Amino acid sequence: MLAQEMTPGASVSDADLESVILGNLDAYTHPTSTAPMGDDGVVYSNGRVHGIAGLMVVDASIMPGIPSAPTNLTTMMIAEHIAVRVFAAA
Ligand SMILES: Cc1cc2nc3c(=O)[nH]c(=O)nc-3n(C[C@H](O)[C@H](O)[C@H](O)COP(=O)(O)OP(=O)(O)OC[C@H]3O[C@@H](n4cnc5c(N)ncnc54)[C@H](O)[C@@H]3O)c2cc1C
């Protein structure tokens, strides 16, 4: 149980609140798609990088666009799909 307000403290002014809010704002970013797959993108659908033999990228960067689903799950799904293709081809 809390006996008093902890942040910004017992004496609260609008300036105190504004300062705390601005100091704690976070965009909570989930960056994706900086090396997107596709004909005009960076990697093929199997993660191989266009024009560079032996180099693959398998992470959130290869998503062709920002997904509306959770990006960690989407990243794992991409990794599992590509791993199946890599092992099937080996
Ligand atoms: C606060 C927060 C909460 C989130 N919550 C969720 C959630 O609830 N559900 C969800 O689905 N997604 C969530 N996400 C998003 C999810 O974590 C990411 O989308 C996902 O982890 C991206 O996977 P990735 O493999 O592309 O990158 P990362 O998971 O960031 O993996 C990159 C790895 O590369 C390593 N690395 C970096 N530079 C180097 C280097 N030079 N040499 C060697 N290794 C290096 C890093 O240490 C790291 O292990 C959250 C993200 C954040 C920040």
PDB file of C-alpha atoms and ligand atoms in Angstrom:
ATOM      1  CA  MET A   1       0.000   0.000   0.000  1.00  0.00           C
ATOM      2  CA  LEU A   2       1.280   3.448  -0.879  1.00  0.00           C
ATOM      3  CA  ALA A   3       1.008   6.132   1.758  1.00  0.00           C
ATOM      4  CA  GLN A   4       1.863   8.990  -0.558  1.00  0.00           C
ATOM      5  CA  GLU A   5       2.323   9.774  -4.202  1.00  0.00           C
ATOM      6  CA  MET A   6       5.789   8.714  -5.324  1.00  0.00           C
ATOM      7  CA  THR A   7       6.145  10.524  -8.662  1.00  0.00           C
ATOM      8  CA  PRO A   8       6.576  13.417  -8.978  1.00  0.00           C
ATOM      9  CA  GLY A   9       6.107  13.598  -5.198  1.00  0.00           C
ATOM     10  CA  ALA A  10       3.816  14.886  -2.499  1.00  0.00           C
ATOM     11  CA  SER A  11       3.887  18.453  -3.782  1.00  0.00           C
ATOM     12  CA  VAL A  12       2.568  18.347  -7.328  1.00  0.00           C
ATOM     13  CA  SER A  13       2.441  21.304  -9.637  1.00  0.00           C
ATOM     14  CA  ASP A  14       1.561  21.346 -13.312  1.00  0.00           C
ATOM     15  CA  ALA A  15       5.235  22.015 -14.055  1.00  0.00           C
ATOM     16  CA  ASP A  16       6.261  18.954 -12.015  1.00  0.00           C
ATOM     17  CA  LEU A  17       3.777  16.787 -13.881  1.00  0.00           C
ATOM     18  CA  GLU A  18       4.873  18.098 -17.271  1.00  0.00           C
ATOM     19  CA  SER A  19       8.511  17.482 -16.422  1.00  0.00           C
ATOM     20  CA  VAL A  20       7.847  13.892 -15.301  1.00  0.00           C
ATOM     21  CA  ILE A  21       5.698  13.139 -18.336  1.00  0.00           C
ATOM     22  CA  LEU A  22       8.220  14.559 -20.800  1.00  0.00           C
ATOM     23  CA  GLY A  23      11.071  12.754 -19.050  1.00  0.00           C
ATOM     24  CA  ASN A  24       9.335   9.392 -19.210  1.00  0.00           C
ATOM     25  CA  LEU A  25       7.797   9.440 -22.668  1.00  0.00           C
ATOM     26  CA  ASP A  26       8.895   6.503 -24.757  1.00  0.00           C
ATOM     27  CA  ALA A  27       7.824   5.699 -28.287  1.00  0.00           C
ATOM     28  CA  TYR A  28       8.047   1.964 -27.445  1.00  0.00           C
ATOM     29  CA  THR A  29       9.339   1.395 -30.933  1.00  0.00           C
ATOM     30  CA  HIS A  30       9.322  -1.935 -32.727  1.00  0.00           C
ATOM     31  CA  PRO A  31      11.573  -1.202 -35.703  1.00  0.00           C
ATOM     32  CA  THR A  32      11.209  -3.411 -38.774  1.00  0.00           C
ATOM     33  CA  SER A  33      11.726  -3.455 -42.511  1.00  0.00           C
ATOM     34  CA  THR A  34      15.082  -1.701 -42.880  1.00  0.00           C
ATOM     35  CA  ALA A  35      16.321  -4.468 -45.220  1.00  0.00           C
ATOM     36  CA  PRO A  36      13.015  -5.589 -46.712  1.00  0.00           C
ATOM     37  CA  MET A  37      12.463  -8.717 -48.794  1.00  0.00           C
ATOM     38  CA  GLY A  38      11.173  -8.342 -52.328  1.00  0.00           C
ATOM     39  CA  ASP A  39      12.279  -7.789 -55.893  1.00  0.00           C
ATOM     40  CA  ASP A  40      12.986  -4.125 -55.141  1.00  0.00           C
ATOM     41  CA  GLY A  41      14.183  -4.875 -51.613  1.00  0.00           C
ATOM     42  CA  VAL A  42      17.393  -6.132 -50.012  1.00  0.00           C
ATOM     43  CA  VAL A  43      16.740  -9.867 -49.564  1.00  0.00           C
ATOM     44  CA  TYR A  44      14.905 -12.651 -51.354  1.00  0.00           C
ATOM     45  CA  SER A  45      12.046 -14.442 -49.575  1.00  0.00           C
ATOM     46  CA  ASN A  46      14.578 -17.003 -48.297  1.00  0.00           C
ATOM     47  CA  GLY A  47      16.631 -14.288 -46.575  1.00  0.00           C
ATOM     48  CA  ARG A  48      19.497 -14.349 -49.054  1.00  0.00           C
ATOM     49  CA  VAL A  49      20.860 -10.878 -49.804  1.00  0.00           C
ATOM     50  CA  HIS A  50      20.575  -9.746 -53.420  1.00  0.00           C
ATOM     51  CA  GLY A  51      23.964  -9.790 -55.120  1.00  0.00           C
ATOM     52  CA  ILE A  52      26.004 -11.144 -52.182  1.00  0.00           C
ATOM     53  CA  ALA A  53      26.557 -14.911 -52.219  1.00  0.00           C
ATOM     54  CA  GLY A  54      26.491 -16.667 -48.861  1.00  0.00           C
ATOM     55  CA  LEU A  55      24.957 -13.796 -46.884  1.00  0.00           C
ATOM     56  CA  MET A  56      21.511 -14.141 -45.308  1.00  0.00           C
ATOM     57  CA  VAL A  57      19.514 -11.845 -43.064  1.00  0.00           C
ATOM     58  CA  VAL A  58      16.780 -13.326 -40.870  1.00  0.00           C
ATOM     59  CA  ASP A  59      15.364 -10.828 -38.427  1.00  0.00           C
ATOM     60  CA  ALA A  60      12.714  -8.128 -38.178  1.00  0.00           C
ATOM     61  CA  SER A  61      14.581  -6.017 -40.731  1.00  0.00           C
ATOM     62  CA  ILE A  62      13.488  -8.251 -43.634  1.00  0.00           C
ATOM     63  CA  MET A  63       9.761  -7.791 -43.107  1.00  0.00           C
ATOM     64  CA  PRO A  64       8.465  -6.203 -46.317  1.00  0.00           C
ATOM     65  CA  GLY A  65       6.306  -3.837 -44.294  1.00  0.00           C
ATOM     66  CA  ILE A  66       5.472  -3.076 -40.692  1.00  0.00           C
ATOM     67  CA  PRO A  67       3.183  -5.886 -39.461  1.00  0.00           C
ATOM     68  CA  SER A  68       0.059  -5.269 -37.444  1.00  0.00           C
ATOM     69  CA  ALA A  69       0.929  -8.389 -35.406  1.00  0.00           C
ATOM     70  CA  PRO A  70       3.488  -8.510 -32.564  1.00  0.00           C
ATOM     71  CA  THR A  71       6.943  -8.233 -34.149  1.00  0.00           C
ATOM     72  CA  ASN A  72       8.730 -10.747 -31.908  1.00  0.00           C
ATOM     73  CA  LEU A  73       6.299 -13.491 -32.864  1.00  0.00           C
ATOM     74  CA  THR A  74       6.483 -12.450 -36.498  1.00  0.00           C
ATOM     75  CA  THR A  75      10.286 -12.549 -36.398  1.00  0.00           C
ATOM     76  CA  MET A  76      10.242 -16.058 -34.932  1.00  0.00           C
ATOM     77  CA  MET A  77       7.758 -17.202 -37.572  1.00  0.00           C
ATOM     78  CA  ILE A  78       9.993 -15.830 -40.353  1.00  0.00           C
ATOM     79  CA  ALA A  79      13.037 -17.531 -38.812  1.00  0.00           C
ATOM     80  CA  GLU A  80      11.261 -20.880 -38.550  1.00  0.00           C
ATOM     81  CA  HIS A  81      10.007 -20.717 -42.137  1.00  0.00           C
ATOM     82  CA  ILE A  82      13.440 -19.813 -43.496  1.00  0.00           C
ATOM     83  CA  ALA A  83      15.179 -22.442 -41.343  1.00  0.00           C
ATOM     84  CA  VAL A  84      12.875 -25.113 -42.795  1.00  0.00           C
ATOM     85  CA  ARG A  85      13.766 -23.965 -46.328  1.00  0.00           C
ATOM     86  CA  VAL A  86      17.503 -23.872 -45.574  1.00  0.00           C
ATOM     87  CA  PHE A  87      17.527 -27.368 -44.067  1.00  0.00           C
ATOM     88  CA  ALA A  88      15.284 -28.709 -46.835  1.00  0.00           C
ATOM     89  CA  ALA A  89      17.748 -27.376 -49.430  1.00  0.00           C
ATOM     90  CA  ALA A  90      20.822 -28.785 -47.623  1.00  0.00           C
TER      91      ALA A  90
HETATM   92  C1  LIG B   1      10.278  -2.805 -24.794  1.00  0.00           C
HETATM   93  C2  LIG B   1       9.901  -3.763 -25.892  1.00  0.00           C
HETATM   94  C3  LIG B   1       8.835  -4.628 -25.711  1.00  0.00           C
HETATM   95  C4  LIG B   1       8.473  -5.511 -26.719  1.00  0.00           C
HETATM   96  N1  LIG B   1       7.417  -6.355 -26.505  1.00  0.00           N
HETATM   97  C5  LIG B   1       7.056  -7.225 -27.455  1.00  0.00           C
HETATM   98  C6  LIG B   1       5.952  -8.121 -27.244  1.00  0.00           C
HETATM   99  O1  LIG B   1       5.315  -8.122 -26.194  1.00  0.00           O
HETATM  100  N2  LIG B   1       5.609  -8.980 -28.250  1.00  0.00           N
HETATM  101  C7  LIG B   1       6.288  -9.014 -29.440  1.00  0.00           C
HETATM  102  O2  LIG B   1       5.943  -9.817 -30.299  1.00  0.00           O
HETATM  103  N3  LIG B   1       7.333  -8.174 -29.665  1.00  0.00           N
HETATM  104  C8  LIG B   1       7.733  -7.285 -28.692  1.00  0.00           C
HETATM  105  N4  LIG B   1       8.791  -6.439 -28.901  1.00  0.00           N
HETATM  106  C9  LIG B   1       9.471  -6.448 -30.199  1.00  0.00           C
HETATM  107  C10 LIG B   1      10.469  -7.596 -30.341  1.00  0.00           C
HETATM  108  O3  LIG B   1      11.289  -7.641 -29.193  1.00  0.00           O
HETATM  109  C11 LIG B   1      11.325  -7.323 -31.602  1.00  0.00           C
HETATM  110  O4  LIG B   1      10.509  -7.030 -32.711  1.00  0.00           O
HETATM  111  C12 LIG B   1      12.171  -8.542 -31.961  1.00  0.00           C
HETATM  112  O5  LIG B   1      12.971  -8.916 -30.853  1.00  0.00           O
HETATM  113  C13 LIG B   1      13.061  -8.216 -33.154  1.00  0.00           C
HETATM  114  O6  LIG B   1      13.918  -9.332 -33.379  1.00  0.00           O
HETATM  115  P1  LIG B   1      15.299  -9.140 -34.102  1.00  0.00           P
HETATM  116  O7  LIG B   1      15.938 -10.502 -34.156  1.00  0.00           O
HETATM  117  O8  LIG B   1      15.105  -8.396 -35.392  1.00  0.00           O
HETATM  118  O9  LIG B   1      16.153  -8.134 -33.178  1.00  0.00           O
HETATM  119  P2  LIG B   1      16.671  -8.331 -31.664  1.00  0.00           P
HETATM  120  O10 LIG B   1      15.764  -9.223 -30.876  1.00  0.00           O
HETATM  121  O11 LIG B   1      16.932  -6.938 -31.169  1.00  0.00           O
HETATM  122  O12 LIG B   1      18.048  -9.135 -31.837  1.00  0.00           O
HETATM  123  C14 LIG B   1      19.235  -8.504 -32.283  1.00  0.00           C
HETATM  124  C15 LIG B   1      20.380  -9.217 -31.604  1.00  0.00           C
HETATM  125  O13 LIG B   1      21.604  -8.817 -32.196  1.00  0.00           O
HETATM  126  C16 LIG B   1      22.524  -8.552 -31.176  1.00  0.00           C
HETATM  127  N5  LIG B   1      23.493  -7.618 -31.726  1.00  0.00           N
HETATM  128  C17 LIG B   1      23.343  -6.301 -31.996  1.00  0.00           C
HETATM  129  N6  LIG B   1      24.464  -5.780 -32.526  1.00  0.00           N
HETATM  130  C18 LIG B   1      25.349  -6.800 -32.580  1.00  0.00           C
HETATM  131  C19 LIG B   1      26.677  -6.908 -33.035  1.00  0.00           C
HETATM  132  N7  LIG B   1      27.359  -5.873 -33.531  1.00  0.00           N
HETATM  133  N8  LIG B   1      27.305  -8.101 -32.929  1.00  0.00           N
HETATM  134  C20 LIG B   1      26.651  -9.183 -32.435  1.00  0.00           C
HETATM  135  N9  LIG B   1      25.362  -9.148 -32.005  1.00  0.00           N
HETATM  136  C21 LIG B   1      24.738  -7.971 -32.080  1.00  0.00           C
HETATM  137  C22 LIG B   1      21.726  -7.984 -30.017  1.00  0.00           C
HETATM  138  O14 LIG B   1      22.400  -8.149 -28.792  1.00  0.00           O
HETATM  139  C23 LIG B   1      20.493  -8.872 -30.101  1.00  0.00           C
HETATM  140  O15 LIG B   1      20.619 -10.073 -29.374  1.00  0.00           O
HETATM  141  C24 LIG B   1       9.199  -5.538 -27.926  1.00  0.00           C
HETATM  142  C25 LIG B   1      10.282  -4.678 -28.097  1.00  0.00           C
HETATM  143  C26 LIG B   1      10.622  -3.794 -27.105  1.00  0.00           C
HETATM  144  C27 LIG B   1      11.816  -2.881 -27.295  1.00  0.00           C
END
